Coordinates of C-alpha atoms in Angstrom, one line a residue:
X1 CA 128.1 73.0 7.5
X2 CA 126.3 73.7 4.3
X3 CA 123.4 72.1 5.7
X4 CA 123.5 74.8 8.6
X5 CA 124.1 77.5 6.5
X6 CA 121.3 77.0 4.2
X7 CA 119.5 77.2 7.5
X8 CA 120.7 79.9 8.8
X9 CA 119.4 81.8 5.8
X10 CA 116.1 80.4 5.4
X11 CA 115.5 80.2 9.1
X12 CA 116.8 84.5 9.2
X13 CA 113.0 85.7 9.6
X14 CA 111.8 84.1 12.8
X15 CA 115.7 83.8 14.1
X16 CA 116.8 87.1 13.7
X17 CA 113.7 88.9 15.8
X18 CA 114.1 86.4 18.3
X19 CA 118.2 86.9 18.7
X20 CA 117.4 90.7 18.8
X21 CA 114.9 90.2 21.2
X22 CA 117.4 88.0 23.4
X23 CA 120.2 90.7 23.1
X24 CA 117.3 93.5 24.1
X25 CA 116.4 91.4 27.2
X26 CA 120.2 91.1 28.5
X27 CA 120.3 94.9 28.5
X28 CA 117.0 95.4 29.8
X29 CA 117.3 92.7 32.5
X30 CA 119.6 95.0 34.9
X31 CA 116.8 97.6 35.1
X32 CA 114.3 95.3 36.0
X33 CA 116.4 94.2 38.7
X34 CA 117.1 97.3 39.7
X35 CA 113.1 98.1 39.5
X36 CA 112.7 95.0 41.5
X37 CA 114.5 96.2 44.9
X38 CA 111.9 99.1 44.9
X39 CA 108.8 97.6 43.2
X40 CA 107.7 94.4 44.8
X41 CA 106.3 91.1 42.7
X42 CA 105.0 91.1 39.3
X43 CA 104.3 94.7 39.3
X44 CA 108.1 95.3 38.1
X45 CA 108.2 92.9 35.5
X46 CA 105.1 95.2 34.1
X47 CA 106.9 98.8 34.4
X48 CA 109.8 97.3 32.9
X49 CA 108.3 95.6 30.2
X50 CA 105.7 98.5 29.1
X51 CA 108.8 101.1 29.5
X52 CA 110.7 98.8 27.4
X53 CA 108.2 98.6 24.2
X54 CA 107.0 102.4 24.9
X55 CA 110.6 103.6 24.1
X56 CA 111.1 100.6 21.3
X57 CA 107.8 102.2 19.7
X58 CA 108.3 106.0 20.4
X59 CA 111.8 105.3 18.6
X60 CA 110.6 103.5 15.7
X61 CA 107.8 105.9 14.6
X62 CA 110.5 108.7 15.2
X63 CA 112.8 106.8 12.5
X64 CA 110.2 106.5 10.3
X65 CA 108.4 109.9 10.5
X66 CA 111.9 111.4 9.8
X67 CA 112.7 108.9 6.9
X68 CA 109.6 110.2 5.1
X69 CA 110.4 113.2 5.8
X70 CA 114.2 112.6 3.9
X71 CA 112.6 110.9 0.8
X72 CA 110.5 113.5 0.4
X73 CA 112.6 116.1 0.1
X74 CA 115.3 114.1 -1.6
X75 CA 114.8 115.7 -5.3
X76 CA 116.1 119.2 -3.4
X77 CA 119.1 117.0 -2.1
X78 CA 119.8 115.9 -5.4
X79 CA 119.6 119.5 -7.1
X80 CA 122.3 120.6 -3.9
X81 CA 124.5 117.9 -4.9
X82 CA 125.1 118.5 -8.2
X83 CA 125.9 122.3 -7.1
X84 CA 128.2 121.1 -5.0
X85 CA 130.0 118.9 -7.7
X86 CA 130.2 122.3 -10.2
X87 CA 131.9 123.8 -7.6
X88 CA 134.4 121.6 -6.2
X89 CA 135.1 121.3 -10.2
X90 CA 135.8 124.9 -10.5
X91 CA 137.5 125.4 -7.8
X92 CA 139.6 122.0 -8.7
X93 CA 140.3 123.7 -12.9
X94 CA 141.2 126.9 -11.6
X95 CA 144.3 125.7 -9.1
X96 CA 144.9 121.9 -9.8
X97 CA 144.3 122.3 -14.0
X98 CA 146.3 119.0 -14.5
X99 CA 144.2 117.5 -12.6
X100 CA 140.8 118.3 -13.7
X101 CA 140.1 115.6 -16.7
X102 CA 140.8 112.9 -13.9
X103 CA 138.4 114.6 -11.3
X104 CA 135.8 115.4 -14.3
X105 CA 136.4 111.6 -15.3
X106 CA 135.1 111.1 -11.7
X107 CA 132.5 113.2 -10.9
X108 CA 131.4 111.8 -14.2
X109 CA 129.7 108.8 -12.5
X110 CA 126.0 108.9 -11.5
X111 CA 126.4 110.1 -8.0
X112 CA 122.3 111.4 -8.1
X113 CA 121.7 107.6 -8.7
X114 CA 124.3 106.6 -5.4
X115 CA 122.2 109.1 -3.6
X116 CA 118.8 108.1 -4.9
X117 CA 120.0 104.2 -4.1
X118 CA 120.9 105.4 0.0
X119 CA 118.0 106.7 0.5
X120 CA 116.1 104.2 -1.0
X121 CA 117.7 101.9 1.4
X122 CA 116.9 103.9 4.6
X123 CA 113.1 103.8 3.1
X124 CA 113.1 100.3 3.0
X125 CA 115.0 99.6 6.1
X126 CA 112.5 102.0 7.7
X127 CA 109.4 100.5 6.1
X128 CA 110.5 96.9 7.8
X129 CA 111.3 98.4 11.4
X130 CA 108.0 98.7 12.2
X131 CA 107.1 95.3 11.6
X132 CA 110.5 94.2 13.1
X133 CA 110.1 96.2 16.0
X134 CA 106.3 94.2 16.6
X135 CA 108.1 90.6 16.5
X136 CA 110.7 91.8 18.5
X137 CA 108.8 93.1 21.1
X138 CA 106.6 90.4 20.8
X139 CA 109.4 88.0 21.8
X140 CA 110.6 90.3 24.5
X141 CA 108.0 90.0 26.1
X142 CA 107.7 86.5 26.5
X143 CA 111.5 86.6 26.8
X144 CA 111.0 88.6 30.4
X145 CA 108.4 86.8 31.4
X146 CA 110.0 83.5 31.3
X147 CA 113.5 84.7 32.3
X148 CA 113.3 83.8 35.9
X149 CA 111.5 80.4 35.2
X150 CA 114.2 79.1 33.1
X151 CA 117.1 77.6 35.9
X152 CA 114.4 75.6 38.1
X153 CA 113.0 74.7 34.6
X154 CA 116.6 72.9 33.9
X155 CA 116.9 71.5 37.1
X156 CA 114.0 69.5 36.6
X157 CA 114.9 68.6 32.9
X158 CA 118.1 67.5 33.4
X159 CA 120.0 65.5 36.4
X160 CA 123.3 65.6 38.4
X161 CA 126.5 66.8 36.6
X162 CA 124.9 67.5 33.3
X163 CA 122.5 69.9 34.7
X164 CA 125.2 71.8 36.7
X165 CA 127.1 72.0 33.8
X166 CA 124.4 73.1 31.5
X167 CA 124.0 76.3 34.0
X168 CA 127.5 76.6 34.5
X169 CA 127.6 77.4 30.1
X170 CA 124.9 79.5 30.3
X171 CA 126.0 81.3 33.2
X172 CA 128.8 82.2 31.5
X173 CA 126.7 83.3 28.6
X174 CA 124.8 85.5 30.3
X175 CA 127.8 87.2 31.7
X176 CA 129.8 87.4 29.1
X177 CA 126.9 88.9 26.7
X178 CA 125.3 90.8 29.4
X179 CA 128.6 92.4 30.2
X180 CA 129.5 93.6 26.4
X181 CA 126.2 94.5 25.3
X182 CA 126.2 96.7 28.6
X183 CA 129.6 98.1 28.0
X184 CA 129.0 98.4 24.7
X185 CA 125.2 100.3 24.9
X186 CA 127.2 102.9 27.3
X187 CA 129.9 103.8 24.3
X188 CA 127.5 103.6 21.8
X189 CA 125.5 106.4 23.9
X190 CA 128.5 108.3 24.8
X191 CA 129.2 108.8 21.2
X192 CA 125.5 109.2 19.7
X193 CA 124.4 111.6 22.5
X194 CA 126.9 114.5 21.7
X195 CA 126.8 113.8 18.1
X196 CA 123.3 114.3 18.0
X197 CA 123.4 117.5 20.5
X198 CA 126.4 119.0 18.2
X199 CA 124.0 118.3 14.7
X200 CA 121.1 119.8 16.6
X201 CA 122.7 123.1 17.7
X202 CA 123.9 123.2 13.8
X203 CA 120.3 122.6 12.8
X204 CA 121.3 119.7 11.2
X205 CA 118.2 118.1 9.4
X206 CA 117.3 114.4 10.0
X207 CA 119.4 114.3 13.4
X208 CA 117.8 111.9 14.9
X209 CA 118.1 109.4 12.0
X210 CA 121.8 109.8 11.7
X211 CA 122.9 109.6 16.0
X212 CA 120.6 106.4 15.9
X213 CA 122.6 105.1 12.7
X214 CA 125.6 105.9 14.9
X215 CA 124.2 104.2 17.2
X216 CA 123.5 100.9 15.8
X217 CA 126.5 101.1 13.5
X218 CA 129.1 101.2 16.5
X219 CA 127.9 98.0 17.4
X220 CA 130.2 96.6 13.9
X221 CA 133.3 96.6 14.4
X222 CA 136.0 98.8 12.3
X223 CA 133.2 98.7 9.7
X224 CA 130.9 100.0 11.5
X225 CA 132.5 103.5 12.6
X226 CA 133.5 104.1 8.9
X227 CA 130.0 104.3 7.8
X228 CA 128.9 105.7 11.1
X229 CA 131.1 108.5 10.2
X230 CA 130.6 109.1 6.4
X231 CA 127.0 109.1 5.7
X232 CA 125.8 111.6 8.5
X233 CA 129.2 113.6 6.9
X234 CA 127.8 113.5 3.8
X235 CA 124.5 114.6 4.1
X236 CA 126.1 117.3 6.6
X237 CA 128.0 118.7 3.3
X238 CA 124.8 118.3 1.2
X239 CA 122.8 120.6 3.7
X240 CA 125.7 123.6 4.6
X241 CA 128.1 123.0 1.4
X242 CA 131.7 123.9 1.6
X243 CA 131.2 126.2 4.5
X244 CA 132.8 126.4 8.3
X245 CA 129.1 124.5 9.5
X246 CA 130.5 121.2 7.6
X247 CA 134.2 121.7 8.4
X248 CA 132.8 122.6 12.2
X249 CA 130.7 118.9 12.4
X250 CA 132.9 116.4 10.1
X251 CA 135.9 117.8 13.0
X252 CA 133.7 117.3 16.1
X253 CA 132.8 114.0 14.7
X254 CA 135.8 112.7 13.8
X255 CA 137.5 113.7 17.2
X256 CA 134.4 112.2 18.5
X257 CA 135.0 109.0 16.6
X258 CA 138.5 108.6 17.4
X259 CA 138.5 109.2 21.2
X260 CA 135.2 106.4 21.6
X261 CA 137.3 103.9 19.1
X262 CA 140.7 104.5 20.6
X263 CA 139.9 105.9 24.6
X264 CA 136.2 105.2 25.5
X265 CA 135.6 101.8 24.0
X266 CA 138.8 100.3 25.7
X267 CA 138.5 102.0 29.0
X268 CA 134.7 100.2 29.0
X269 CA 134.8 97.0 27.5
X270 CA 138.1 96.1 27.8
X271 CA 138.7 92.4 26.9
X272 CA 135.2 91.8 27.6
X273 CA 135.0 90.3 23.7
X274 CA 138.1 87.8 24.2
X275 CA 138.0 87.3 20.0
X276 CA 140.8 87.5 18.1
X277 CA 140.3 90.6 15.2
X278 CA 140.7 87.9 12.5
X279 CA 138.0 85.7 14.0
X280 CA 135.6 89.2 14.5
X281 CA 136.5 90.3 10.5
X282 CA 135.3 86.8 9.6
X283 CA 132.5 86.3 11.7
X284 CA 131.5 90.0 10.3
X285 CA 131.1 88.7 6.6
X286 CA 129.7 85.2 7.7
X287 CA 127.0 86.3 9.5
X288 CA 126.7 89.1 7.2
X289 CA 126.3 87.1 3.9
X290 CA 123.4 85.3 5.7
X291 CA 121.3 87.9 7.6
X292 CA 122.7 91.3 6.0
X293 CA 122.8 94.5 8.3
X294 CA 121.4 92.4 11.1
X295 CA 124.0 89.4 10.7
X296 CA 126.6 91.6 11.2
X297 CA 124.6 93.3 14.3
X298 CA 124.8 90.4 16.0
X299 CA 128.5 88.7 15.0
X300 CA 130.0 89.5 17.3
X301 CA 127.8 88.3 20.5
X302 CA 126.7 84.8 18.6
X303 CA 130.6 84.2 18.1
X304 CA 131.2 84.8 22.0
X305 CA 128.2 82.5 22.5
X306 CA 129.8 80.2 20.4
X307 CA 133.4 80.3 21.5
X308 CA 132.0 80.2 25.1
X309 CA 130.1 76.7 24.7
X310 CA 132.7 75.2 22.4
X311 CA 135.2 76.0 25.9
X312 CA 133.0 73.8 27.9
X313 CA 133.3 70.4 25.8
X314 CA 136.0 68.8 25.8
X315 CA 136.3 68.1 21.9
X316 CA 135.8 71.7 21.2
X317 CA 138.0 73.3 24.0
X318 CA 141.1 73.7 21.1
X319 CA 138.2 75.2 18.7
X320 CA 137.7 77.6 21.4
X321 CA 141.2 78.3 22.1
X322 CA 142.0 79.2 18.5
X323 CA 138.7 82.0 18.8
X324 CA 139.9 83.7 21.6
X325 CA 142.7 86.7 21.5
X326 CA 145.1 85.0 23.3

């Protein structure tokens, strides 16, 4: 085990491109297909692929225009902050004066340095998607290509009852990953699109950057909603201050929020996970604690993988058992 997490870690460069490139194609695949009834032979393959890495590119330069854009203009975001902290500590001593030494005490902390260390993180997780996005779509590539070669390919590697049940695992893989990452790509849209149309019609700055963070960060569970929520909040406040504009869009979005987490997301994926919430928490901070904002990205898929192939040996069947939610 300590073997495998050293690894894990060491291997995270070349393994965590090539897991988001496998998690890419399972989405992707279904168009293809779909592309395939009306485009004949190889010629689909081609429009999916080149639509694929057009939209992978066009949004990656987007994110990173628009993080340049923030970290250059984050001194005026700083200045707007502390305004809103001289306020809310006026407003705070004039009706709540017993309380004010504790909120002064608290507002004492560097919050321009909390700011300055966010946005130093969306530079630097910007600055690495574009190379990212090259590997990955690198391997996506290949991935497509070789999708439809792989079952004759195990055939002829393997023999009788071992080959069958080789395919039988990864057939139930591919529909178990297939299905959540589908389900889960349509509630991740349904609540990115309108948040995104509602901080456009505000004139919210830096829209983009915050629906795709919603995006992505829908994809964590319970964590992954909090921060989804909270940062594109707080810069809301940061732009329009203590006015009806930030009361109007921390609402929207937190009725938004709580009808994908508590209608949406049910209604769509239903049990399509099969994990126990314990089992998701801790796969969260394993994978996590190797691979960072990625590991926890792709928890919760490489613990169905898991559960899933530990269900089809025999010596691992209880292993699987104790994953799953029932």
């Amino acid at each position: 085990l300590a073997g495998t997490f050293f690894l894990l870690r060491e291997l995270g460069p070349i393994l965590k491109p090539l897991l988001l490139a496998v998690l890419l194609a399972y989405v992707i695949l279904p168009f293809h297909f779909a592309v395939k009834k009306r485009v004949p032979g190889r010629l689909s393959l081609a429009v999916s692929i080149i639509l694929s890495l057009v939209l992978l590119s066009l949004l990656t330069l987007g994110i990173q225009a628009s993080v340049r854009t923030l970290n250059s203009e984050m001194p005026a975001f700083v200045d707007k902050t502390r305004e809103l902290q001289s306020e809310f500590l006026t407003f705070a001593e004039a009706r709540f004066p017993f309380t004010t030494k504790s909120l002064k005490e608290m507002a004492s902390g560097d919050s321009d340095t909390a700011i300055r260390e966010l946005t130093n993180w969306l530079v630097a997780v910007a600055a690495s998607t574009l190379s990212t996005a090259a590997v990955v779509g690198l391997y996506l590539l290949f991935l497509l290509l070789e999708a439809s070669r792989f079952p004759s390919r195990v055939q002829k590697s393997f023999t009788g009852r071992r080959a069958e049940r080789i395919m039988e695992t990864i057939e139930g893989i591919n529909r178990a990953i297939a299905h959540y990452l589908n389900a889960k790509v349509k509630a991740s849209l349904l609540l990115a699109v309108p948040i995104f149309i509602i901080l456009v019609v505000f004139g919210t700055r830096f829209a983009l950057i915050w629906a795709v963070l919603v995006f992505f960060c829908n994809f964590i569970p319970y964590l992954g909603s909090v921060v989804g929520y909270c940062v594109p909040t707080l810069f809301v406040l940061i732009q329009f201050g203590y006015g009806w504009e930030f009361i109007t869009i921390a609402s929207v979005m937190l009725a938004m929020h709580l009808t994908t987490a508590s209608v949406i997301e049910p209604a769509v994926i239903g049990k399509a996970v099969g994990l126990s919430p314990v089992v998701i928490l801790f796969a969260l901070a394993f994978w996590g604690s190797i691979w960072g904002l990625t590991g926890m990205l792709l928890a919760v898929p490489l613990t169905v993988m898991m559960k899933i192939v530990a269900g089809h040996m025999d010596a691992t069947k209880p292993v699987a058992k104790l994953l799953g939610e029932d």
